[in-house]
Amino acid sequence: MQAGDIIGSEGVRESAPSVWKIRDDRSGITQEFESEPTSDDIKRFNRSRGYSSSKIVTKDDDSKLIVIRPVDKSGTV
């Protein structure tokens, strides 16, 4: 056990992550944020990867992770 662990009837659970992350589904590249990323943050992440648009594949509030996948202009992956 360590500081931040949560102890419950089901045993020891690690504490929730303190930072949010956006991960590119194709390259695996991840960027961290101190708070939940906004749509503008995701747009900036897209531009930094050279994408004009992307689709949110998953958003997990517990692990504070948003996974995006680039899409072309027609909307196909």
Backbone atoms as SQL, in Angstrom:
CREATE TABLE atoms (id INTEGER PRIMARY KEY, chain TEXT, resi INTEGER, resn TEXT, atom TEXT, x REAL, y REAL, z REAL);
INSERT INTO atoms VALUES
  (1, 'A', 1, 'MET', 'N', 0.850, -1.176, 0.000),
  (2, 'A', 1, 'MET', 'CA', 0.000, 0.000, 0.000),
  (3, 'A', 1, 'MET', 'C', 0.893, 1.234, 0.000),
  (4, 'A', 2, 'GLN', 'N', 0.340, 2.299, -0.544),
  (5, 'A', 2, 'GLN', 'CA', 1.076, 3.557, -0.551),
  (6, 'A', 2, 'GLN', 'C', 0.121, 4.738, -0.407),
  (7, 'A', 3, 'ALA', 'N', 0.671, 5.920, -0.154),
  (8, 'A', 3, 'ALA', 'CA', -0.146, 7.116, 0.010),
  (9, 'A', 3, 'ALA', 'C', -1.007, 7.322, -1.223),
  (10, 'A', 4, 'GLY', 'N', -2.275, 7.619, -1.025),
  (11, 'A', 4, 'GLY', 'CA', -3.197, 7.855, -2.110),
  (12, 'A', 4, 'GLY', 'C', -4.052, 6.649, -2.466),
  (13, 'A', 5, 'ASP', 'N', -3.655, 5.457, -1.980),
  (14, 'A', 5, 'ASP', 'CA', -4.462, 4.267, -2.235),
  (15, 'A', 5, 'ASP', 'C', -5.793, 4.387, -1.506),
  (16, 'A', 6, 'ILE', 'N', -6.830, 3.816, -2.081),
  (17, 'A', 6, 'ILE', 'CA', -8.154, 3.830, -1.479),
  (18, 'A', 6, 'ILE', 'C', -8.443, 2.432, -0.960),
  (19, 'A', 7, 'ILE', 'N', -8.789, 2.337, 0.301),
  (20, 'A', 7, 'ILE', 'CA', -9.067, 1.051, 0.925),
  (21, 'A', 7, 'ILE', 'C', -10.571, 0.904, 1.043),
  (22, 'A', 8, 'GLY', 'N', -11.114, -0.166, 0.504),
  (23, 'A', 8, 'GLY', 'CA', -12.548, -0.412, 0.572),
  (24, 'A', 8, 'GLY', 'C', -12.811, -1.880, 0.825),
  (25, 'A', 9, 'SER', 'N', -14.074, -2.254, 0.811),
  (26, 'A', 9, 'SER', 'CA', -14.434, -3.637, 1.089),
  (27, 'A', 9, 'SER', 'C', -13.867, -4.597, 0.046),
  (28, 'A', 10, 'GLU', 'N', -13.595, -4.095, -1.152),
  (29, 'A', 10, 'GLU', 'CA', -13.047, -4.954, -2.191),
  (30, 'A', 10, 'GLU', 'C', -11.523, -5.009, -2.155),
  (31, 'A', 11, 'GLY', 'N', -10.908, -4.297, -1.221),
  (32, 'A', 11, 'GLY', 'CA', -9.451, -4.322, -1.087),
  (33, 'A', 11, 'GLY', 'C', -8.855, -2.964, -1.393),
  (34, 'A', 12, 'VAL', 'N', -7.602, -2.970, -1.790),
  (35, 'A', 12, 'VAL', 'CA', -6.874, -1.739, -2.074),
  (36, 'A', 12, 'VAL', 'C', -7.086, -1.359, -3.528),
  (37, 'A', 13, 'ARG', 'N', -7.412, -0.106, -3.739),
  (38, 'A', 13, 'ARG', 'CA', -7.575, 0.443, -5.076),
  (39, 'A', 13, 'ARG', 'C', -6.634, 1.620, -5.213),
  (40, 'A', 14, 'GLU', 'N', -5.933, 1.718, -6.315),
  (41, 'A', 14, 'GLU', 'CA', -5.066, 2.877, -6.517),
  (42, 'A', 14, 'GLU', 'C', -5.924, 4.126, -6.657),
  (43, 'A', 15, 'SER', 'N', -5.374, 5.261, -6.244),
  (44, 'A', 15, 'SER', 'CA', -6.116, 6.510, -6.365),
  (45, 'A', 15, 'SER', 'C', -6.238, 6.891, -7.839),
  (46, 'A', 16, 'ALA', 'N', -7.224, 7.703, -8.134),
  (47, 'A', 16, 'ALA', 'CA', -7.466, 8.129, -9.513),
  (48, 'A', 16, 'ALA', 'C', -6.308, 8.990, -10.001),
  (49, 'A', 17, 'PRO', 'N', -5.994, 8.912, -11.288),
  (50, 'A', 17, 'PRO', 'CA', -4.922, 9.747, -11.827),
  (51, 'A', 17, 'PRO', 'C', -5.261, 11.220, -11.640),
  (52, 'A', 18, 'SER', 'N', -4.232, 12.052, -11.511),
  (53, 'A', 18, 'SER', 'CA', -4.471, 13.471, -11.259),
  (54, 'A', 18, 'SER', 'C', -4.416, 14.311, -12.530),
  (55, 'A', 19, 'VAL', 'N', -3.990, 13.743, -13.644),
  (56, 'A', 19, 'VAL', 'CA', -3.925, 14.493, -14.895),
  (57, 'A', 19, 'VAL', 'C', -4.764, 13.813, -15.967),
  (58, 'A', 20, 'TRP', 'N', -5.284, 14.623, -16.865),
  (59, 'A', 20, 'TRP', 'CA', -6.003, 14.115, -18.031),
  (60, 'A', 20, 'TRP', 'C', -5.004, 13.899, -19.149),
  (61, 'A', 21, 'LYS', 'N', -5.305, 12.953, -20.041),
  (62, 'A', 21, 'LYS', 'CA', -4.437, 12.684, -21.182),
  (63, 'A', 21, 'LYS', 'C', -5.277, 12.543, -22.447),
  (64, 'A', 22, 'ILE', 'N', -4.715, 13.037, -23.549),
  (65, 'A', 22, 'ILE', 'CA', -5.256, 12.752, -24.875),
  (66, 'A', 22, 'ILE', 'C', -4.234, 11.844, -25.541),
  (67, 'A', 23, 'ARG', 'N', -4.704, 10.735, -26.104),
  (68, 'A', 23, 'ARG', 'CA', -3.805, 9.805, -26.788),
  (69, 'A', 23, 'ARG', 'C', -4.269, 9.619, -28.231),
  (70, 'A', 24, 'ASP', 'N', -3.307, 9.690, -29.145),
  (71, 'A', 24, 'ASP', 'CA', -3.555, 9.426, -30.558),
  (72, 'A', 24, 'ASP', 'C', -3.606, 7.913, -30.741),
  (73, 'A', 25, 'ASP', 'N', -4.735, 7.407, -31.212),
  (74, 'A', 25, 'ASP', 'CA', -4.947, 5.972, -31.373),
  (75, 'A', 25, 'ASP', 'C', -3.973, 5.351, -32.366),
  (76, 'A', 26, 'ARG', 'N', -3.558, 6.091, -33.369),
  (77, 'A', 26, 'ARG', 'CA', -2.657, 5.544, -34.394),
  (78, 'A', 26, 'ARG', 'C', -1.210, 5.510, -33.948),
  (79, 'A', 27, 'SER', 'N', -0.707, 6.623, -33.449),
  (80, 'A', 27, 'SER', 'CA', 0.716, 6.709, -33.105),
  (81, 'A', 27, 'SER', 'C', 1.012, 6.367, -31.654),
  (82, 'A', 28, 'GLY', 'N', -0.014, 6.462, -30.800),
  (83, 'A', 28, 'GLY', 'CA', 0.199, 6.226, -29.375),
  (84, 'A', 28, 'GLY', 'C', 0.747, 7.435, -28.640),
  (85, 'A', 29, 'ILE', 'N', 0.978, 8.534, -29.349),
  (86, 'A', 29, 'ILE', 'CA', 1.503, 9.745, -28.721),
  (87, 'A', 29, 'ILE', 'C', 0.456, 10.317, -27.777),
  (88, 'A', 30, 'THR', 'N', 0.912, 10.721, -26.593),
  (89, 'A', 30, 'THR', 'CA', 0.028, 11.198, -25.541),
  (90, 'A', 30, 'THR', 'C', 0.436, 12.596, -25.100),
  (91, 'A', 31, 'GLN', 'N', -0.553, 13.419, -24.804),
  (92, 'A', 31, 'GLN', 'CA', -0.306, 14.739, -24.234),
  (93, 'A', 31, 'GLN', 'C', -1.093, 14.847, -22.937),
  (94, 'A', 32, 'GLU', 'N', -0.473, 15.420, -21.911),
  (95, 'A', 32, 'GLU', 'CA', -1.108, 15.549, -20.599),
  (96, 'A', 32, 'GLU', 'C', -1.664, 16.957, -20.394),
  (97, 'A', 33, 'PHE', 'N', -2.750, 17.016, -19.594),
  (98, 'A', 33, 'PHE', 'CA', -3.414, 18.274, -19.249),
  (99, 'A', 33, 'PHE', 'C', -3.728, 18.274, -17.763),
  (100, 'A', 34, 'GLU', 'N', -3.676, 19.448, -17.138),
  (101, 'A', 34, 'GLU', 'CA', -3.958, 19.544, -15.708),
  (102, 'A', 34, 'GLU', 'C', -5.440, 19.465, -15.399),
  (103, 'A', 35, 'SER', 'N', -6.296, 19.747, -16.385),
  (104, 'A', 35, 'SER', 'CA', -7.748, 19.638, -16.221),
  (105, 'A', 35, 'SER', 'C', -8.312, 18.968, -17.471),
  (106, 'A', 36, 'GLU', 'N', -9.608, 18.648, -17.450),
  (107, 'A', 36, 'GLU', 'CA', -10.215, 17.975, -18.589),
  (108, 'A', 36, 'GLU', 'C', -10.039, 18.814, -19.854),
  (109, 'A', 37, 'PRO', 'N', -9.493, 18.208, -20.913),
  (110, 'A', 37, 'PRO', 'CA', -9.268, 18.952, -22.152),
  (111, 'A', 37, 'PRO', 'C', -10.577, 19.456, -22.765),
  (112, 'A', 38, 'THR', 'N', -10.510, 20.658, -23.305),
  (113, 'A', 38, 'THR', 'CA', -11.654, 21.248, -23.999),
  (114, 'A', 38, 'THR', 'C', -11.570, 20.880, -25.476),
  (115, 'A', 39, 'SER', 'N', -12.597, 21.224, -26.240),
  (116, 'A', 39, 'SER', 'CA', -12.551, 20.959, -27.679),
  (117, 'A', 39, 'SER', 'C', -11.405, 21.740, -28.326),
  (118, 'A', 40, 'ASP', 'N', -11.088, 22.934, -27.803),
  (119, 'A', 40, 'ASP', 'CA', -9.954, 23.703, -28.336),
  (120, 'A', 40, 'ASP', 'C', -8.632, 22.976, -28.073),
  (121, 'A', 41, 'ASP', 'N', -8.498, 22.345, -26.906),
  (122, 'A', 41, 'ASP', 'CA', -7.298, 21.563, -26.606),
  (123, 'A', 41, 'ASP', 'C', -7.150, 20.409, -27.593),
  (124, 'A', 42, 'ILE', 'N', -8.263, 19.752, -27.895),
  (125, 'A', 42, 'ILE', 'CA', -8.230, 18.620, -28.832),
  (126, 'A', 42, 'ILE', 'C', -7.894, 19.126, -30.237),
  (127, 'A', 43, 'LYS', 'N', -8.423, 20.286, -30.624),
  (128, 'A', 43, 'LYS', 'CA', -8.098, 20.865, -31.931),
  (129, 'A', 43, 'LYS', 'C', -6.608, 21.170, -32.028),
  (130, 'A', 44, 'ARG', 'N', -6.029, 21.739, -30.958),
  (131, 'A', 44, 'ARG', 'CA', -4.592, 22.032, -30.951),
  (132, 'A', 44, 'ARG', 'C', -3.779, 20.736, -31.036),
  (133, 'A', 45, 'PHE', 'N', -4.226, 19.695, -30.320),
  (134, 'A', 45, 'PHE', 'CA', -3.555, 18.402, -30.383),
  (135, 'A', 45, 'PHE', 'C', -3.611, 17.866, -31.815),
  (136, 'A', 46, 'ASN', 'N', -4.786, 17.972, -32.452),
  (137, 'A', 46, 'ASN', 'CA', -4.930, 17.540, -33.848),
  (138, 'A', 46, 'ASN', 'C', -3.926, 18.254, -34.743),
  (139, 'A', 47, 'ARG', 'N', -3.877, 19.583, -34.620),
  (140, 'A', 47, 'ARG', 'CA', -2.963, 20.367, -35.464),
  (141, 'A', 47, 'ARG', 'C', -1.522, 19.964, -35.228),
  (142, 'A', 48, 'SER', 'N', -1.154, 19.703, -33.973),
  (143, 'A', 48, 'SER', 'CA', 0.226, 19.318, -33.674),
  (144, 'A', 48, 'SER', 'C', 0.584, 17.967, -34.298),
  (145, 'A', 49, 'ARG', 'N', -0.421, 17.137, -34.543),
  (146, 'A', 49, 'ARG', 'CA', -0.217, 15.834, -35.165),
  (147, 'A', 49, 'ARG', 'C', -0.393, 15.901, -36.681),
  (148, 'A', 50, 'GLY', 'N', -0.813, 17.072, -37.212),
  (149, 'A', 50, 'GLY', 'CA', -1.013, 17.228, -38.642),
  (150, 'A', 50, 'GLY', 'C', -2.386, 16.778, -39.114),
  (151, 'A', 51, 'TYR', 'N', -3.345, 16.631, -38.185),
  (152, 'A', 51, 'TYR', 'CA', -4.697, 16.196, -38.541),
  (153, 'A', 51, 'TYR', 'C', -5.614, 17.405, -38.664),
  (154, 'A', 52, 'SER', 'N', -6.511, 17.362, -39.658),
  (155, 'A', 52, 'SER', 'CA', -7.496, 18.432, -39.760),
  (156, 'A', 52, 'SER', 'C', -8.689, 18.150, -38.855),
  (157, 'A', 53, 'SER', 'N', -8.955, 16.866, -38.593),
  (158, 'A', 53, 'SER', 'CA', -10.048, 16.505, -37.694),
  (159, 'A', 53, 'SER', 'C', -9.800, 15.119, -37.118),
  (160, 'A', 54, 'SER', 'N', -10.488, 14.842, -36.027),
  (161, 'A', 54, 'SER', 'CA', -10.364, 13.534, -35.391),
  (162, 'A', 54, 'SER', 'C', -11.687, 13.172, -34.743),
  (163, 'A', 55, 'LYS', 'N', -11.788, 11.910, -34.402),
  (164, 'A', 55, 'LYS', 'CA', -12.981, 11.381, -33.746),
  (165, 'A', 55, 'LYS', 'C', -12.573, 10.907, -32.354),
  (166, 'A', 56, 'ILE', 'N', -13.395, 11.192, -31.347),
  (167, 'A', 56, 'ILE', 'CA', -13.128, 10.669, -30.012),
  (168, 'A', 56, 'ILE', 'C', -13.566, 9.207, -30.010),
  (169, 'A', 57, 'VAL', 'N', -12.596, 8.322, -29.814),
  (170, 'A', 57, 'VAL', 'CA', -12.855, 6.888, -29.814),
  (171, 'A', 57, 'VAL', 'C', -13.363, 6.457, -28.446),
  (172, 'A', 58, 'THR', 'N', -12.682, 6.909, -27.394),
  (173, 'A', 58, 'THR', 'CA', -13.120, 6.620, -26.026),
  (174, 'A', 58, 'THR', 'C', -12.827, 7.818, -25.133),
  (175, 'A', 59, 'LYS', 'N', -13.652, 7.956, -24.115),
  (176, 'A', 59, 'LYS', 'CA', -13.420, 8.954, -23.068),
  (177, 'A', 59, 'LYS', 'C', -13.716, 8.255, -21.755),
  (178, 'A', 60, 'ASP', 'N', -12.691, 8.096, -20.936),
  (179, 'A', 60, 'ASP', 'CA', -12.823, 7.402, -19.663),
  (180, 'A', 60, 'ASP', 'C', -12.576, 8.390, -18.533),
  (181, 'A', 61, 'ASP', 'N', -13.652, 8.775, -17.841),
  (182, 'A', 61, 'ASP', 'CA', -13.532, 9.739, -16.748),
  (183, 'A', 61, 'ASP', 'C', -12.726, 9.185, -15.578),
  (184, 'A', 62, 'ASP', 'N', -12.802, 7.883, -15.326),
  (185, 'A', 62, 'ASP', 'CA', -12.068, 7.294, -14.200),
  (186, 'A', 62, 'ASP', 'C', -10.562, 7.346, -14.410),
  (187, 'A', 63, 'SER', 'N', -10.109, 6.987, -15.606),
  (188, 'A', 63, 'SER', 'CA', -8.667, 7.007, -15.864),
  (189, 'A', 63, 'SER', 'C', -8.216, 8.333, -16.470),
  (190, 'A', 64, 'LYS', 'N', -9.173, 9.238, -16.701),
  (191, 'A', 64, 'LYS', 'CA', -8.901, 10.571, -17.250),
  (192, 'A', 64, 'LYS', 'C', -8.137, 10.476, -18.567),
  (193, 'A', 65, 'LEU', 'N', -8.697, 9.674, -19.472),
  (194, 'A', 65, 'LEU', 'CA', -8.070, 9.442, -20.768),
  (195, 'A', 65, 'LEU', 'C', -9.070, 9.643, -21.895),
  (196, 'A', 66, 'ILE', 'N', -8.660, 10.415, -22.900),
  (197, 'A', 66, 'ILE', 'CA', -9.432, 10.587, -24.125),
  (198, 'A', 66, 'ILE', 'C', -8.572, 10.048, -25.257),
  (199, 'A', 67, 'VAL', 'N', -9.110, 9.094, -26.004),
  (200, 'A', 67, 'VAL', 'CA', -8.401, 8.524, -27.146),
  (201, 'A', 67, 'VAL', 'C', -9.057, 9.052, -28.415),
  (202, 'A', 68, 'ILE', 'N', -8.233, 9.620, -29.292),
  (203, 'A', 68, 'ILE', 'CA', -8.746, 10.155, -30.555),
  (204, 'A', 68, 'ILE', 'C', -8.172, 9.377, -31.734),
  (205, 'A', 69, 'ARG', 'N', -8.905, 9.396, -32.837),
  (206, 'A', 69, 'ARG', 'CA', -8.432, 8.772, -34.081),
  (207, 'A', 69, 'ARG', 'C', -8.670, 9.781, -35.202),
  (208, 'A', 70, 'PRO', 'N', -7.641, 10.052, -36.022),
  (209, 'A', 70, 'PRO', 'CA', -7.818, 11.007, -37.113),
  (210, 'A', 70, 'PRO', 'C', -8.830, 10.494, -38.140),
  (211, 'A', 71, 'VAL', 'N', -9.564, 11.427, -38.734),
  (212, 'A', 71, 'VAL', 'CA', -10.493, 11.100, -39.814),
  (213, 'A', 71, 'VAL', 'C', -10.222, 12.031, -40.984),
  (214, 'A', 72, 'ASP', 'N', -10.528, 11.568, -42.198),
  (215, 'A', 72, 'ASP', 'CA', -10.355, 12.453, -43.354),
  (216, 'A', 72, 'ASP', 'C', -11.583, 13.340, -43.492),
  (217, 'A', 73, 'LYS', 'N', -11.584, 14.208, -44.476),
  (218, 'A', 73, 'LYS', 'CA', -12.649, 15.194, -44.624),
  (219, 'A', 73, 'LYS', 'C', -14.016, 14.567, -44.848),
  (220, 'A', 74, 'SER', 'N', -14.054, 13.341, -45.406),
  (221, 'A', 74, 'SER', 'CA', -15.344, 12.703, -45.633),
  (222, 'A', 74, 'SER', 'C', -15.886, 12.044, -44.380),
  (223, 'A', 75, 'GLY', 'N', -15.058, 11.990, -43.333),
  (224, 'A', 75, 'GLY', 'CA', -15.486, 11.418, -42.067),
  (225, 'A', 75, 'GLY', 'C', -15.130, 9.964, -41.897),
  (226, 'A', 76, 'THR', 'N', -14.398, 9.385, -42.844),
  (227, 'A', 76, 'THR', 'CA', -13.994, 7.980, -42.692),
  (228, 'A', 76, 'THR', 'C', -12.696, 7.893, -41.920),
  (229, 'A', 77, 'VAL', 'N', -12.524, 6.792, -41.230),
  (230, 'A', 77, 'VAL', 'CA', -11.330, 6.598, -40.399),
  (231, 'A', 77, 'VAL', 'C', -10.217, 6.020, -41.220);
